[in-house]
GROMACS .gro file of C-alpha atoms in nm:
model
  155
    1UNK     CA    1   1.060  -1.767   1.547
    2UNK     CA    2   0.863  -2.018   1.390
    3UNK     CA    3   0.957  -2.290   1.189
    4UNK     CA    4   0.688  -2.289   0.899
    5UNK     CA    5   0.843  -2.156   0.611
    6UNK     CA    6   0.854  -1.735   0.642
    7UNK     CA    7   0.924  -1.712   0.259
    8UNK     CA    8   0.640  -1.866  -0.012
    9UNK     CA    9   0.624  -1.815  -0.355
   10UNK     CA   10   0.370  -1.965  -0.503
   11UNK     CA   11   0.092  -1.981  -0.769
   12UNK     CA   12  -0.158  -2.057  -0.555
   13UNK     CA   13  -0.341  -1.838  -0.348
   14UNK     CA   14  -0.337  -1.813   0.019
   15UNK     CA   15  -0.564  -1.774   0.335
   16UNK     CA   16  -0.485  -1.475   0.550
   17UNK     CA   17  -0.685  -1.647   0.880
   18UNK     CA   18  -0.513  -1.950   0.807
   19UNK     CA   19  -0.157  -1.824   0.769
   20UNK     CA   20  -0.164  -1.551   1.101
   21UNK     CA   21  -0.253  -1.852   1.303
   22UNK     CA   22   0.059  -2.016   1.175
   23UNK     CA   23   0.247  -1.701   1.267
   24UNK     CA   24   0.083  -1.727   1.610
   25UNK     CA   25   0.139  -2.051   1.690
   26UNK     CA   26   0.390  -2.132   1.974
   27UNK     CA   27   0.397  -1.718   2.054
   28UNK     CA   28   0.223  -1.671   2.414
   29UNK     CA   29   0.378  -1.302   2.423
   30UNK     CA   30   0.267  -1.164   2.128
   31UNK     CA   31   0.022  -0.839   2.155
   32UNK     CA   32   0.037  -0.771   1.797
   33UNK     CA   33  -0.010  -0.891   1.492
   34UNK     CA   34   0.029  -0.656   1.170
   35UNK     CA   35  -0.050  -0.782   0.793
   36UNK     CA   36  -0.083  -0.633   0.479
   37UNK     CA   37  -0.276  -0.799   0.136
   38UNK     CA   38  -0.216  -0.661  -0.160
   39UNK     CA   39  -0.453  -0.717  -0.407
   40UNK     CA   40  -0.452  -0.682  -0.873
   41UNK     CA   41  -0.591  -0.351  -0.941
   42UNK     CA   42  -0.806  -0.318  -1.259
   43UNK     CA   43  -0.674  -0.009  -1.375
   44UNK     CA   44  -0.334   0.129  -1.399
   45UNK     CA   45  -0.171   0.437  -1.499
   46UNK     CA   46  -0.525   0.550  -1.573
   47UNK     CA   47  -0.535   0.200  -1.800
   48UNK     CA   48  -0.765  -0.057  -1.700
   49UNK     CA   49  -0.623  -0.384  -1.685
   50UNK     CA   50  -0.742  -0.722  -1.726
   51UNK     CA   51  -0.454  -0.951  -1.617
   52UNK     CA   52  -0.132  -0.937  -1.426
   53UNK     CA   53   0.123  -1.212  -1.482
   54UNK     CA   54   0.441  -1.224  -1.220
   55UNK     CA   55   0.711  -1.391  -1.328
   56UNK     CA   56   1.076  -1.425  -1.029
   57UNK     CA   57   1.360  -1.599  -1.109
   58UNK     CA   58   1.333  -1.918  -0.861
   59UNK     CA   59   1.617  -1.935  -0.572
   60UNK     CA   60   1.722  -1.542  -0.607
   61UNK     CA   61   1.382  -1.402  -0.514
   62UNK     CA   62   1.362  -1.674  -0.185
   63UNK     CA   63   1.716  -1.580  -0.102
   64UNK     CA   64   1.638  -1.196  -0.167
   65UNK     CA   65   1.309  -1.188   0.042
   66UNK     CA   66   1.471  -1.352   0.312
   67UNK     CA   67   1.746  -1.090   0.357
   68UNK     CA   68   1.484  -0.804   0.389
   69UNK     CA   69   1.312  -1.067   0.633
   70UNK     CA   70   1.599  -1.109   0.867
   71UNK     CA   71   1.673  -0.702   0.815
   72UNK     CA   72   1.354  -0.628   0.945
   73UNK     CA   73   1.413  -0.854   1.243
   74UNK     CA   74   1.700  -0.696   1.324
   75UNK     CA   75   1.555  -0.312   1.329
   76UNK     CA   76   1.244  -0.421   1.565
   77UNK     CA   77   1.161  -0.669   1.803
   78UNK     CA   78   0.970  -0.889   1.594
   79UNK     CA   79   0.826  -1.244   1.748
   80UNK     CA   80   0.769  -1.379   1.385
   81UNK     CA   81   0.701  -1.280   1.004
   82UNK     CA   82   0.595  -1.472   0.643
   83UNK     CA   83   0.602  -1.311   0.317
   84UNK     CA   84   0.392  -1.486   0.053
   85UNK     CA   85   0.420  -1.371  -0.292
   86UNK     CA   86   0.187  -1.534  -0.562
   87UNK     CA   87   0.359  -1.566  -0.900
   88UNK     CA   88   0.088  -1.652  -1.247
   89UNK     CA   89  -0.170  -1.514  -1.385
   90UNK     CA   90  -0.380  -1.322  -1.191
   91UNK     CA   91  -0.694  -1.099  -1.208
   92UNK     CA   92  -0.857  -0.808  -1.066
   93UNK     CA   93  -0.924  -0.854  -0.694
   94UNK     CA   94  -0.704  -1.138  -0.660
   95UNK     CA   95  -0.495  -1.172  -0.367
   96UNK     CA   96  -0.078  -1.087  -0.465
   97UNK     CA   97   0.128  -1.086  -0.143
   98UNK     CA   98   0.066  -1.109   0.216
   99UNK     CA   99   0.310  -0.942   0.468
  100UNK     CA  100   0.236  -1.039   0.831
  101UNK     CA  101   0.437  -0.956   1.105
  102UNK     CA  102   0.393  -1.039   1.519
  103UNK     CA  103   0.587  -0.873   1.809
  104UNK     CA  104   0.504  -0.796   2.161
  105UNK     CA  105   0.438  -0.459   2.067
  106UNK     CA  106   0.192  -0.294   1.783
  107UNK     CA  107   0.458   0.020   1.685
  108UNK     CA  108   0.735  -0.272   1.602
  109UNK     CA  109   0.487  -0.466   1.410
  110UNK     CA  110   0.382  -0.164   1.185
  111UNK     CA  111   0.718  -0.054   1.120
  112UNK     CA  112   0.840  -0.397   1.037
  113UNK     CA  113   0.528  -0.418   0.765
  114UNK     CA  114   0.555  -0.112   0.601
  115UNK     CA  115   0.964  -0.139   0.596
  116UNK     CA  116   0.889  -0.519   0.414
  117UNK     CA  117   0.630  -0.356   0.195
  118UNK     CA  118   0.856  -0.053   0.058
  119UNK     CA  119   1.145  -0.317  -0.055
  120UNK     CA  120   0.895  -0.533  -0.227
  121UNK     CA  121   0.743  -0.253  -0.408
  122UNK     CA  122   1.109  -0.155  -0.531
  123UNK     CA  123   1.384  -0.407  -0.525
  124UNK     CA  124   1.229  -0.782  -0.493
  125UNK     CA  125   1.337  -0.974  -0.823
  126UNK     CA  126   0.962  -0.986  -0.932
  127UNK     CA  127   0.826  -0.906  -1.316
  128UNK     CA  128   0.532  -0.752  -1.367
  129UNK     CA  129   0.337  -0.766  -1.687
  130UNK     CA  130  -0.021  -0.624  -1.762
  131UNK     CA  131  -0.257  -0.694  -2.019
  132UNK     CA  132  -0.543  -0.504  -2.091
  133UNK     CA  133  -0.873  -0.539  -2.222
  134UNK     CA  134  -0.762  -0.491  -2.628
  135UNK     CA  135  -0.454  -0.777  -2.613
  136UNK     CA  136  -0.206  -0.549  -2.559
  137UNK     CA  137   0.031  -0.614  -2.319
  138UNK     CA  138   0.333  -0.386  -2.158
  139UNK     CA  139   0.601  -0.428  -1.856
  140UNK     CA  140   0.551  -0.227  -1.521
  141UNK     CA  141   0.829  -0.065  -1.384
  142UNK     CA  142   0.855   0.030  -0.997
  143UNK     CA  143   0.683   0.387  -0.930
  144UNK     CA  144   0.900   0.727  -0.832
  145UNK     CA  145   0.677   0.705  -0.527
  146UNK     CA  146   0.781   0.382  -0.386
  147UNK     CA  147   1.149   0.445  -0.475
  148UNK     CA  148   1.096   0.778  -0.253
  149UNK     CA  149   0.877   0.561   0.035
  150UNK     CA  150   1.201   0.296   0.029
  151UNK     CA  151   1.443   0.594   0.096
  152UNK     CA  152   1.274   0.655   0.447
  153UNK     CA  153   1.434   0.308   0.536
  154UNK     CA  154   1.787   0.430   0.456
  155UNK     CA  155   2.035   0.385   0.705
   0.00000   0.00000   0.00000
């Protein structure tokens, strides 16, 4: 593995060239690279929505993103991986979290992202608060349907 850091949180936003060539670097025998960007959405719950602020509680959400790091390490043959996970004030189209993931082979990189994705959709110690366009301003909880997507990682 690398020895960038694999866990950012940060305010600031990131570049997704920039930050696969840091996953690359030093990996001769990778054949795949996998990442995912999510992105703010300017509607929700049929609402539309004019900011998202994401608050974490610093030193559990590092120590809790690195677990599901390492656990996804350990299920496929993974080369390297980075999760970056803005935190702020952000707007529609703005870039939230990056999931990248390299292995030798493409099926171990896909699983590996979409198994990362599903536990930071559900249980990463991230708070989510929209505002919308009148001032009014309300707490998102994590959907039935990724609680249901995480249970397909179950053991």
């Amino acid at each position: 593995m690398t020895s960038y850091p694999h866990i950012k949180i940060q305010s600031e936003d990131f570049d997704l060239t920039t930050e696969v060539a840091k996953l690359r670097q030093g990996h001769k025998d990778i054949g795949a690279v996998v990442s995912f960007v999510g992105t703010v959405r300017d509607i929700n719950e049929g609402d539309e929505v004019s900011v998202l602020e994401l608050e974490h509680y610093p030193g559990m959400t590092e120590k809790a993103l690195e677990k599901i790091r390492l656990e996804a390490h350990e299920r496929w043959a993974l080369e390297s991986s980075v999760i970056i996970h803005r935190i702020g004030k952000m707007y529609p189209c703005d870039q939230i979290v990056l999931v990248a993931v390299s292995s030798r082979h493409r099926e171990n990189a896909f699983y590996a992202a979409h198994f990362i994705m599903d536990y930071l959709k559900t249980n990463a110690p991230f708070w989510k608060k929209e505002t919308l366009p009148d001032g009014n301003e309300r707490w998102v909880d994590a959907r039935i349907s990724d609680k249901e997507a995480e249970q397909r990682w179950a053991s």
